[in-house]
PDB file of C-alpha atoms and ligand atoms in Angstrom:
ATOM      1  CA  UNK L  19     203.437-108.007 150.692  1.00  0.00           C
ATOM      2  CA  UNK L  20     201.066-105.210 149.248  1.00  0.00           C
ATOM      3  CA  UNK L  21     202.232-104.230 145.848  1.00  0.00           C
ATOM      4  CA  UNK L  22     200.772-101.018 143.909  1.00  0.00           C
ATOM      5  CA  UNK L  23     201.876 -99.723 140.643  1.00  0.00           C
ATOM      6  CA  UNK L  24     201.176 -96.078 138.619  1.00  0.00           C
ATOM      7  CA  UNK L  25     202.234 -95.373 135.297  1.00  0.00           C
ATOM      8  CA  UNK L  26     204.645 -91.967 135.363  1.00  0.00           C
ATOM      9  CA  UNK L  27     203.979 -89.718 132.178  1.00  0.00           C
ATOM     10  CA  UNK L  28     206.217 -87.395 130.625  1.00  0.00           C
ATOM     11  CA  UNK L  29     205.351 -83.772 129.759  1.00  0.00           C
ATOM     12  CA  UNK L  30     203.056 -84.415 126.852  1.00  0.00           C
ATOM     13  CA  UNK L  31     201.211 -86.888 128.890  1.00  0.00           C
ATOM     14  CA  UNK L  32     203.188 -90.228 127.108  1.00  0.00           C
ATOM     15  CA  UNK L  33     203.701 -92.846 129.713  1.00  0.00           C
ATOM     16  CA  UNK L  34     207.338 -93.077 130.151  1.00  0.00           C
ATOM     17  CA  UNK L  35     208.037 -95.512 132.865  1.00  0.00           C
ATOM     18  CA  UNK L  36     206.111 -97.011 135.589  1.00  0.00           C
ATOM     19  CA  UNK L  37     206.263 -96.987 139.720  1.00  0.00           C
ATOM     20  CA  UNK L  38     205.999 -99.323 141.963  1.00  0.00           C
ATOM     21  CA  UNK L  39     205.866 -99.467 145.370  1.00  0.00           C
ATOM     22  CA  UNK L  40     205.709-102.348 148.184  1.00  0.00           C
ATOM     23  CA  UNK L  41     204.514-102.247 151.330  1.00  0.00           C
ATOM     24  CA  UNK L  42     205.075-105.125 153.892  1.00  0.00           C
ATOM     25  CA  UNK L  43     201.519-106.262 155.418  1.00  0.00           C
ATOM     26  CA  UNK L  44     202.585-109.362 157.172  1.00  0.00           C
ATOM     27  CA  UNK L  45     202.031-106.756 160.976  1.00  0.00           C
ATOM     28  CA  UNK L  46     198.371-106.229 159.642  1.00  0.00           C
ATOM     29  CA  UNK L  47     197.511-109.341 158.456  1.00  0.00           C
ATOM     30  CA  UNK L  48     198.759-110.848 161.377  1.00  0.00           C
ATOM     31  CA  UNK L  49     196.734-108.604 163.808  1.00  0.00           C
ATOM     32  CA  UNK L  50     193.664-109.062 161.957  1.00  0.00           C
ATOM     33  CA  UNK L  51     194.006-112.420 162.654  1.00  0.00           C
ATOM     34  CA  UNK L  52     194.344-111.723 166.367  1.00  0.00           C
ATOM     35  CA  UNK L  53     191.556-109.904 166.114  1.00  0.00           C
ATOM     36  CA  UNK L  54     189.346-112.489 164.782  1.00  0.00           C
ATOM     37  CA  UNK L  55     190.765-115.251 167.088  1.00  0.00           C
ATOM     38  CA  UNK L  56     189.831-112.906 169.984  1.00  0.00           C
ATOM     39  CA  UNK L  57     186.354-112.707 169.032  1.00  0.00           C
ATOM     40  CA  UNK L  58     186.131-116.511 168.170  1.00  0.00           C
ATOM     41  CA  UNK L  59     187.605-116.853 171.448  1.00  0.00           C
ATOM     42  CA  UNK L  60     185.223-114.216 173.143  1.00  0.00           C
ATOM     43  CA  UNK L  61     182.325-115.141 171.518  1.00  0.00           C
ATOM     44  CA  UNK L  62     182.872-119.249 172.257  1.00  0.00           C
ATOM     45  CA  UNK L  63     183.231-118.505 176.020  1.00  0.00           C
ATOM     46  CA  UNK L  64     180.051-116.221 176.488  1.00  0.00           C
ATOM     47  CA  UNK L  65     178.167-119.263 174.843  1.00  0.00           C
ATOM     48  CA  UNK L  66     177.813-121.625 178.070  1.00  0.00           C
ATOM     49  CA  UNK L  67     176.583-119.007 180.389  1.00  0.00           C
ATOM     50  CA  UNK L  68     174.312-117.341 178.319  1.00  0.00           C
ATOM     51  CA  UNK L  69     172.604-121.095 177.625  1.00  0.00           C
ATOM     52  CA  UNK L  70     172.057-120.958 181.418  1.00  0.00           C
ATOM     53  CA  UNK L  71     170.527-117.792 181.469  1.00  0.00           C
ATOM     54  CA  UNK L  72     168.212-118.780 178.739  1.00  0.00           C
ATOM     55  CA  UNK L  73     167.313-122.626 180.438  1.00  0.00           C
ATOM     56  CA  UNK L  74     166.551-121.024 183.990  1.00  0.00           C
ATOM     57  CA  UNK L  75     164.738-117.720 182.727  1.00  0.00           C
ATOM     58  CA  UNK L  76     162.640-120.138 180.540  1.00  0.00           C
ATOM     59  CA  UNK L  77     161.877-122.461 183.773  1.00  0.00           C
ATOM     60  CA  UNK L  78     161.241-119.558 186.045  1.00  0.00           C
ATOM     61  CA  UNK L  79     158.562-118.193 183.557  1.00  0.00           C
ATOM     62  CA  UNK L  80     156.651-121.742 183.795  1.00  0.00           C
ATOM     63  CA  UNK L  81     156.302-121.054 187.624  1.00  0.00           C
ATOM     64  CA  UNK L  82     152.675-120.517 188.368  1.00  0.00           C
ATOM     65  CA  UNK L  83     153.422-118.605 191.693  1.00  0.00           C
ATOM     66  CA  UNK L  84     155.075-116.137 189.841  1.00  0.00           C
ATOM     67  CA  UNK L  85     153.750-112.091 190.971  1.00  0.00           C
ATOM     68  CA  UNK L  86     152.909-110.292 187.696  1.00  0.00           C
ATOM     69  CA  UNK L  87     155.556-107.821 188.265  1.00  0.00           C
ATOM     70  CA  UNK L  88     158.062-111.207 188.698  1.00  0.00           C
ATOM     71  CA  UNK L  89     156.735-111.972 185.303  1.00  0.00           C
ATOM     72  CA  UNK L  90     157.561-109.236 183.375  1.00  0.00           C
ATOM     73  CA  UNK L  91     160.845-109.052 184.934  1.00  0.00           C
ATOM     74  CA  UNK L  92     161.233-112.721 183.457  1.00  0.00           C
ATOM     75  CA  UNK L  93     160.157-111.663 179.983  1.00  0.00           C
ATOM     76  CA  UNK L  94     162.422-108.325 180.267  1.00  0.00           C
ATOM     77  CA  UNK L  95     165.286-110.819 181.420  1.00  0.00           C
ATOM     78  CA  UNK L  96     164.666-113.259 178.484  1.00  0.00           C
ATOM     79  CA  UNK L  97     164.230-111.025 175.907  1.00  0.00           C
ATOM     80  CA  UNK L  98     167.927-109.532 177.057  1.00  0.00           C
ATOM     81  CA  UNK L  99     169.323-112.921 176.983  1.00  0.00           C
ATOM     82  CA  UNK L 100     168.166-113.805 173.505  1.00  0.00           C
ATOM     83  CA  UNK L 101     169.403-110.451 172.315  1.00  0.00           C
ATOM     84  CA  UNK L 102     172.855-111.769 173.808  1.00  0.00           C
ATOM     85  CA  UNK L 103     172.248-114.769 172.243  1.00  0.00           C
ATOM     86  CA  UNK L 104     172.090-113.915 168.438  1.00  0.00           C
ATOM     87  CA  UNK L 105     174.746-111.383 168.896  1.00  0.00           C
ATOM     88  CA  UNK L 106     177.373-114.120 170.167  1.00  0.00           C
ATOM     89  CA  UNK L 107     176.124-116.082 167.002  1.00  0.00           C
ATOM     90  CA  UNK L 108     176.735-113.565 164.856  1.00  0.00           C
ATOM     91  CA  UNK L 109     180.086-112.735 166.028  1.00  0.00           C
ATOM     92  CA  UNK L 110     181.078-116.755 165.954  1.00  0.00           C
ATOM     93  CA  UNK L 111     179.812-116.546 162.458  1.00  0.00           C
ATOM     94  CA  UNK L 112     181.789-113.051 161.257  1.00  0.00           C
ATOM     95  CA  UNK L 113     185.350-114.662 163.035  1.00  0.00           C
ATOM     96  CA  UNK L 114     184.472-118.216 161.055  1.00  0.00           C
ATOM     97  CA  UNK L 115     183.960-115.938 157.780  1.00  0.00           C
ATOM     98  CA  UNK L 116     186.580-113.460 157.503  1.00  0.00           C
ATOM     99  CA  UNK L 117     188.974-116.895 158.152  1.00  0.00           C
ATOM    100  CA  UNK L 118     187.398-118.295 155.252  1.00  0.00           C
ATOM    101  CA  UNK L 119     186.288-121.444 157.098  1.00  0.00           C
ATOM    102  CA  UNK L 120     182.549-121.852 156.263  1.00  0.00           C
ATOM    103  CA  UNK L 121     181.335-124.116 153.899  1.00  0.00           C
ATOM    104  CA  UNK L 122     177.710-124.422 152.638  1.00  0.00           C
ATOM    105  CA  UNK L 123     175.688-127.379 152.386  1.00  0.00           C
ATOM    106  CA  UNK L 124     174.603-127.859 148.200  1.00  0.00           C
ATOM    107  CA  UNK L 125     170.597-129.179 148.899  1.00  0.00           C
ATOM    108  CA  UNK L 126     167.738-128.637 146.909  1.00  0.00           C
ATOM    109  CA  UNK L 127     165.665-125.574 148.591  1.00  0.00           C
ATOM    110  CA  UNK L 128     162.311-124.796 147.941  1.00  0.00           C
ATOM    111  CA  UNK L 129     162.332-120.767 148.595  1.00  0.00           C
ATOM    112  CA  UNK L 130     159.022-120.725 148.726  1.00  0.00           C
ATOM    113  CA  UNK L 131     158.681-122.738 151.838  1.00  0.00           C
ATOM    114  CA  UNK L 132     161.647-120.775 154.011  1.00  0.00           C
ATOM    115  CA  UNK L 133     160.001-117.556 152.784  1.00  0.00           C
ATOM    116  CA  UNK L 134     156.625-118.608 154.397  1.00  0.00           C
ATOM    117  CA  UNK L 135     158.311-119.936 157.435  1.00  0.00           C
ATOM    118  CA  UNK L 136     160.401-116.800 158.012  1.00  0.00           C
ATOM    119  CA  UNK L 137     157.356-114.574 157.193  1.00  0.00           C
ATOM    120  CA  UNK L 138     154.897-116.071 159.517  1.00  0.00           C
ATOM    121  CA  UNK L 139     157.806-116.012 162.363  1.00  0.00           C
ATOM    122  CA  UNK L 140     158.092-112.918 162.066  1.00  0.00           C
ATOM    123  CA  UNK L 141     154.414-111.549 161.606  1.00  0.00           C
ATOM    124  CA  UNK L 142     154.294-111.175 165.563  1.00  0.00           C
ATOM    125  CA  UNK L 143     156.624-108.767 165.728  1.00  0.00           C
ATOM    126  CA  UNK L 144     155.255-106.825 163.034  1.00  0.00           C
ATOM    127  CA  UNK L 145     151.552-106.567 164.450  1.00  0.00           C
ATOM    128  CA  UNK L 146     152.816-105.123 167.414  1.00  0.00           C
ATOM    129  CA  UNK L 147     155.100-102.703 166.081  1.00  0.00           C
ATOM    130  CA  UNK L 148     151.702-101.454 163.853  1.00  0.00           C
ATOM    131  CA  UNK L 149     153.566-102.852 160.410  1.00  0.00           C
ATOM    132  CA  UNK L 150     151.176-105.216 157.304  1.00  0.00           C
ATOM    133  CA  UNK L 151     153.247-107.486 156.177  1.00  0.00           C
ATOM    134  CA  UNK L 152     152.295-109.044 152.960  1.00  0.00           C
ATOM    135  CA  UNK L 153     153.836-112.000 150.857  1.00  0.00           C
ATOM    136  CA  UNK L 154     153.749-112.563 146.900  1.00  0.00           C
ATOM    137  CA  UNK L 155     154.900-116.016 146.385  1.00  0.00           C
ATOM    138  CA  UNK L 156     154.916-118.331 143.417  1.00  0.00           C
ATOM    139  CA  UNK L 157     154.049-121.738 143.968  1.00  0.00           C
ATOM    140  CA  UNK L 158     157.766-122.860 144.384  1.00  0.00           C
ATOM    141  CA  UNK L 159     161.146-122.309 143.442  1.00  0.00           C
ATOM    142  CA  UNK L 160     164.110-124.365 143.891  1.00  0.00           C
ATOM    143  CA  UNK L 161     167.312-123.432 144.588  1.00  0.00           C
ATOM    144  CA  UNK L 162     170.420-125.490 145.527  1.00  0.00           C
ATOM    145  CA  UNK L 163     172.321-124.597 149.158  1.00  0.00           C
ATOM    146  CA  UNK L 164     172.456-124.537 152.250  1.00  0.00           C
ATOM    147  CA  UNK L 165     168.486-124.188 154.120  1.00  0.00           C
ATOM    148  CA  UNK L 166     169.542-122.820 157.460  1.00  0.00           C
ATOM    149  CA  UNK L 167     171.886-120.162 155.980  1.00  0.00           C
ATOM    150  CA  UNK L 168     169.773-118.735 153.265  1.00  0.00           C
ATOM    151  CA  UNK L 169     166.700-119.044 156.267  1.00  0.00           C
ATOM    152  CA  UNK L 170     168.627-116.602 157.950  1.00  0.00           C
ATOM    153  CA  UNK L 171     169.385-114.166 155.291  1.00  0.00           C
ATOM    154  CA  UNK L 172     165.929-113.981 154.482  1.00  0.00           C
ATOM    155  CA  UNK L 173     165.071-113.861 158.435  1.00  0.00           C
ATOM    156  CA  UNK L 174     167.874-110.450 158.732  1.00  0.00           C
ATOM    157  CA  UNK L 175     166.289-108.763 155.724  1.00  0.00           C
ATOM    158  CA  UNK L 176     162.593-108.883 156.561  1.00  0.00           C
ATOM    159  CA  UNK L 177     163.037-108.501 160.212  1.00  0.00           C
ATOM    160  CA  UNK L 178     165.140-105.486 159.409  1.00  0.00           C
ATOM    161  CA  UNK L 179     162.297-104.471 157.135  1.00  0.00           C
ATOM    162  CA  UNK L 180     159.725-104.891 159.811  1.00  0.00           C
ATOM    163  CA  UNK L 181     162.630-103.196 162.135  1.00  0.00           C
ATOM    164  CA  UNK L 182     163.273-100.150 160.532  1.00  0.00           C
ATOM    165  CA  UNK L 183     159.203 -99.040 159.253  1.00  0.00           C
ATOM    166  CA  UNK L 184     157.281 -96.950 161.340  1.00  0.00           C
ATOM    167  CA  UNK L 185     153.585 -97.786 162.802  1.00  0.00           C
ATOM    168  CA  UNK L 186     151.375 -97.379 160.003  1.00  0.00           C
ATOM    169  CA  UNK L 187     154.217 -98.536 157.301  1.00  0.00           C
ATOM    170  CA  UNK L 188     154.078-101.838 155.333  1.00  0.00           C
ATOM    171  CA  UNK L 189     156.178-104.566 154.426  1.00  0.00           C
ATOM    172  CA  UNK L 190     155.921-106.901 151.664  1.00  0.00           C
ATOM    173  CA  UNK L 191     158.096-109.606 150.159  1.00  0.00           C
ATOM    174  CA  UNK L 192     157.798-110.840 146.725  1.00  0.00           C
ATOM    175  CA  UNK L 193     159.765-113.592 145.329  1.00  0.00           C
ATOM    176  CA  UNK L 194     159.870-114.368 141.669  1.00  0.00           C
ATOM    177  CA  UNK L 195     162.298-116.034 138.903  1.00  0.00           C
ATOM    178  CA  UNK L 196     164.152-113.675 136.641  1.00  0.00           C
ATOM    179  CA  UNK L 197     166.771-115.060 133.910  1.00  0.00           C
ATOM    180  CA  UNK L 198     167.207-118.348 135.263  1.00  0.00           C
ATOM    181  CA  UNK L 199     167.674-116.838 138.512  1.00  0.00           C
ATOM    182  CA  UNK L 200     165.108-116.468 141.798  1.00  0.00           C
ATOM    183  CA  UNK L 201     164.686-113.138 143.089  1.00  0.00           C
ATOM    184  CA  UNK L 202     163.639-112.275 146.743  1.00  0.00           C
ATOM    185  CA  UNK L 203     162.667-108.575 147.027  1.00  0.00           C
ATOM    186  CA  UNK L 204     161.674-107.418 150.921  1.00  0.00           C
ATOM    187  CA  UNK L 205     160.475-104.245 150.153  1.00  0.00           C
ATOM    188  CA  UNK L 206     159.459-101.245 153.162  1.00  0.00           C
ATOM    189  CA  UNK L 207     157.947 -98.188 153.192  1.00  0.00           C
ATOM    190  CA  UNK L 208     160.608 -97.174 156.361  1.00  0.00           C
ATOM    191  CA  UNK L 209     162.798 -95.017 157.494  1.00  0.00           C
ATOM    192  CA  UNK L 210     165.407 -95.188 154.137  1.00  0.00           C
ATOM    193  CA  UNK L 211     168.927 -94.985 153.981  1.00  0.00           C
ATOM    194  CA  UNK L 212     170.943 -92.161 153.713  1.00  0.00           C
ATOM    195  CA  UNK L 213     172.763 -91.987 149.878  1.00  0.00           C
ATOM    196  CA  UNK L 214     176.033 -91.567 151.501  1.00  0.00           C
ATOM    197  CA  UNK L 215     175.048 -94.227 153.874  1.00  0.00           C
ATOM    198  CA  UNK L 216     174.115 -96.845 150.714  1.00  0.00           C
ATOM    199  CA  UNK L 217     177.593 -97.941 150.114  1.00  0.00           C
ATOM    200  CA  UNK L 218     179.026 -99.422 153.310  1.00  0.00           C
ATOM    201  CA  UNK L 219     175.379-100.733 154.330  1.00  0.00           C
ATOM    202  CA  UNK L 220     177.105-104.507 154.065  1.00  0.00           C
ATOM    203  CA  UNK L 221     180.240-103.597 156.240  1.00  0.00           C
ATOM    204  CA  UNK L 222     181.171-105.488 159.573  1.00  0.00           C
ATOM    205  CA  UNK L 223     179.450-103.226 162.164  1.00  0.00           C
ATOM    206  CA  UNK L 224     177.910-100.192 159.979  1.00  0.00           C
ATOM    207  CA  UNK L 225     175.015 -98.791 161.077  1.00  0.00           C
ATOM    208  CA  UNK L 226     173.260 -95.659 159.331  1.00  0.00           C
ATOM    209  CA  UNK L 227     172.411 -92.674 160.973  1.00  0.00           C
ATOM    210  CA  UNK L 228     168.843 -93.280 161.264  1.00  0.00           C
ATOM    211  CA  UNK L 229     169.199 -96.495 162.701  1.00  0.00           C
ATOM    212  CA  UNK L 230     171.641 -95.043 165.078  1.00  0.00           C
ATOM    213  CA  UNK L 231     169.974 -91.264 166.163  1.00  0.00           C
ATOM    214  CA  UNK L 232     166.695 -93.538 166.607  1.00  0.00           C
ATOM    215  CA  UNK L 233     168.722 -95.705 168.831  1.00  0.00           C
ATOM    216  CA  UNK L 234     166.865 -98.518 167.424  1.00  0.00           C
ATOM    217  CA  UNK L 235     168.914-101.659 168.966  1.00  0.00           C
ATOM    218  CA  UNK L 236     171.188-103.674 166.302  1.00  0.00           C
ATOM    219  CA  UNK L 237     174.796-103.682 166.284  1.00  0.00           C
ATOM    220  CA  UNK L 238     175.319-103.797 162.424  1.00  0.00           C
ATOM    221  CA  UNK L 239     176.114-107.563 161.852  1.00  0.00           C
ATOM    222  CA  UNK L 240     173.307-109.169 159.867  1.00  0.00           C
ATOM    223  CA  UNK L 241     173.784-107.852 156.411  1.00  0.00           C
ATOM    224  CA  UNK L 242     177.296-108.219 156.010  1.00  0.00           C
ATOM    225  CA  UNK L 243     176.787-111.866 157.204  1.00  0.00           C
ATOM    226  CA  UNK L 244     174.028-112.053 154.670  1.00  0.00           C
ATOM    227  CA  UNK L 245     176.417-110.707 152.087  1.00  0.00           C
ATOM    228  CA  UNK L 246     178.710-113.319 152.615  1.00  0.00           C
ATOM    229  CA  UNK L 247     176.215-116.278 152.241  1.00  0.00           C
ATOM    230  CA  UNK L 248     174.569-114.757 149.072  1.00  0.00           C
ATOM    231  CA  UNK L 249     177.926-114.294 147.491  1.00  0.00           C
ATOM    232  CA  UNK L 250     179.122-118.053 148.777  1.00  0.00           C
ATOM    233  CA  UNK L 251     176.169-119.067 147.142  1.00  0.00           C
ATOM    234  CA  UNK L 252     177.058-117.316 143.807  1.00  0.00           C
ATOM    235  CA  UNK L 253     174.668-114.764 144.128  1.00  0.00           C
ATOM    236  CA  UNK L 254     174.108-111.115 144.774  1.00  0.00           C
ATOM    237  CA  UNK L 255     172.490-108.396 147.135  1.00  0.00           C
ATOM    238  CA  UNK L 256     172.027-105.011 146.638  1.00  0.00           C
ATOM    239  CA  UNK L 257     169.417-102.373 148.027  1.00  0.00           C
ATOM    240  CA  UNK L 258     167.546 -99.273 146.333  1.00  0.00           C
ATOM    241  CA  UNK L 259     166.535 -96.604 149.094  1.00  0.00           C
ATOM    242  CA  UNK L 260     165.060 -93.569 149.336  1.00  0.00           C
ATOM    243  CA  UNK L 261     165.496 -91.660 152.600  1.00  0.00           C
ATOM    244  CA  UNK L 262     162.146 -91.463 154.364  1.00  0.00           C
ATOM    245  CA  UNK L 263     160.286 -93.345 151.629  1.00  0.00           C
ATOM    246  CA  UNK L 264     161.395 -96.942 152.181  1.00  0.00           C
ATOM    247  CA  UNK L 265     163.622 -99.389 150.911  1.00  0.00           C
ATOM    248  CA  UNK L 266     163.789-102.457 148.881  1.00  0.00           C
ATOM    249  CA  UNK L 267     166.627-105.148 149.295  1.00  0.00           C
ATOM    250  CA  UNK L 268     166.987-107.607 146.495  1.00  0.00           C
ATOM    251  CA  UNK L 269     168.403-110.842 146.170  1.00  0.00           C
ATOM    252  CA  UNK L 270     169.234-112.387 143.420  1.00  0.00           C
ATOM    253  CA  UNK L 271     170.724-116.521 143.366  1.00  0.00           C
ATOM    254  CA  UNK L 272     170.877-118.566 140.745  1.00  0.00           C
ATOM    255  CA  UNK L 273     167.791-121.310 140.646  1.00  0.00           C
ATOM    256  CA  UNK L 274     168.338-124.885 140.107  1.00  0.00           C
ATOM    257  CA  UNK L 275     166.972-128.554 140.796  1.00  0.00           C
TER     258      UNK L 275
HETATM  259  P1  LIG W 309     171.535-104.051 162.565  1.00  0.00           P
HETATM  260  O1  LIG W 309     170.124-103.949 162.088  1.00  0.00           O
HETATM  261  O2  LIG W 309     171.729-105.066 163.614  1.00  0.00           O
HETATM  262  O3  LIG W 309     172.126-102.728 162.904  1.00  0.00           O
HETATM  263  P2  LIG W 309     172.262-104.970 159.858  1.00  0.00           P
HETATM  264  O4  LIG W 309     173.622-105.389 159.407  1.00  0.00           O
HETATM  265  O5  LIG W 309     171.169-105.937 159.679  1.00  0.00           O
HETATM  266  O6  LIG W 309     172.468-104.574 161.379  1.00  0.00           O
HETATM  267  O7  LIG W 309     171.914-103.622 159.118  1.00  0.00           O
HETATM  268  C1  LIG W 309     172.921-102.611 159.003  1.00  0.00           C
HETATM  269  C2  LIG W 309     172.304-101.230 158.984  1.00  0.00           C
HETATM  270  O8  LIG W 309     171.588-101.059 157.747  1.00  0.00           O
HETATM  271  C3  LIG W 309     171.267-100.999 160.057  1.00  0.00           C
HETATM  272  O9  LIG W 309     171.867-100.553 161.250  1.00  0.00           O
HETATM  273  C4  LIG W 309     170.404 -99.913 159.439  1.00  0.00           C
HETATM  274  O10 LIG W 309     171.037 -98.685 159.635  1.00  0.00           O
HETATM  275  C5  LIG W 309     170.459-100.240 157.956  1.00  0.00           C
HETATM  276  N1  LIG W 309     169.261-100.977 157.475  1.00  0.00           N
HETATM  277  C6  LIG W 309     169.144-102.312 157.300  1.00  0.00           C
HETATM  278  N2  LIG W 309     167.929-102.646 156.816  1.00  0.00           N
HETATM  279  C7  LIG W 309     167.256-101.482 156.691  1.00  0.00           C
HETATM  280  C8  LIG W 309     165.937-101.147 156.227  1.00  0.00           C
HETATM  281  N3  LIG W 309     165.061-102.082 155.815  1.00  0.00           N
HETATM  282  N4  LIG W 309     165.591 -99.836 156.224  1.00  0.00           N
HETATM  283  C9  LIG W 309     166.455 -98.875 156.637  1.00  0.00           C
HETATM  284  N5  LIG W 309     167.706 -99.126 157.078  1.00  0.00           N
HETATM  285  C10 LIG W 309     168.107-100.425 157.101  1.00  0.00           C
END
């Protein structure tokens, strides 16, 4: 049951009584929840075949007989795959979230270390899309969670960075401690965000205009699944943009031994 109430005002503006109104939500709430058993169920079963795909293309590519033009078909085929791959993750993740059934590990992080780990992953990428990346890192900083989750929020938001910057741009990541908290900034001199755009930038499946009359692949997962781990880890993200000049996405959790 959805309950909403108003205060009704008389002439001269004195409350005189209040409204309320109900409105039965059991129908939504119950096909939301079909909705996110369908894609748990989706996602689980695309899982199997697409480690096939993944095993063979990877064992084809080690053949030495292979004709160049073979080989590129390979890497086109494997690339694909992987695509599929992180997508079908990411939708096993979003049904396991919005049912409220993810815990996080509580370990002592160093930052520092999953910052250089994600930054030198991704510094591939980067050279041959024409983007510097560049890293300002103290010599550690500890925070308590879970590794592989915060590893990937820092993995969406500077391959995002490195995703949505022209040839020519630059990337840089700075990580500091503020207030007795450690802040990651991943900050671009891309494409920007749109102001009207700025707001639902951490919905399930948004994707700004830019990203989308660019047709740059992406199918608007990653932040709101980074939202959710910063937040389960009692922190925050937010994002300062300028449309054309860049943008800077800031997280902010609270440091600890
Ligand atoms: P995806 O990149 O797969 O579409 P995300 O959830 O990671 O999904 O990002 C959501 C949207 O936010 C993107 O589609 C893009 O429009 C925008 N966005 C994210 N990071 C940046 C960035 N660094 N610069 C400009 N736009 C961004």
């Amino acid at each position: 049951l959805s309950v909403s109430a108003r205060a009704v005002r008389t002439e001269s503006g004195a409350v005189g009584g209040a409204a309320l109104g109900y409105t039965d939500i059991t129908d939504l709430m119950r096909a939301l929840q079909v909705k996110n058993e369908f894609i748990a169920l989706v996602s689980h079963e695309l899982r199997t075949p697409l480690t096939s795909i993944v095993g063979y293309t990877q064992l084809l590519e080690d053949d030495a007989e292979l004709s160049d033009l073979a080989r590129r078909q390979v890497a086109a085929v494997q690339r694909n795959a992987e695509r599929l791959r992180r997508l079908v993750a990411d939708l096993l993740d979003v049904a396991q979230y919005d049912a409220g059934a993810v815990g996080f590990a509580r370990d002592p992080i160093d930052l520092v270390a999953v910052v250089r780990d994600t930054v030198e992953a991704v510094e591939r990428t980067a050279e041959e899309a024409g983007v510097a990346m560049s890293a300002a890192l103290p010599e550690t900083m500890v925070v308590v969670g879970d590794g592989q989750r915060i590893a990937q929020v820092v993995d969406n938001l500077v391959s995002n960075a490195v995703k949505y910057t022209l040839s020519g741009g630059a990337v840089q990541v700075r990580l500091a401690a503020d207030d007795g908290q450690a802040v990651l900034e991943v900050a671009d001199t891309g494409l920007g965000i749109h102001p009207s755009d700025v707001a639902q930038l951490f919905n399930r499946f948004f994707r700004s205009r830019e990203a989308e009359s660019r047709a740059i692949a992406g199918a608007g997962l990653g932040l709101s699944i980074a939202k959710d781990i910063v937040e389960g880890h009692g922190g925050r993200i937010e994002v300062e943009s300028e449309l054309g000049q860049g943008s800077v996405f800031r997280v902010r959790l609270p440091a600890g031994a």
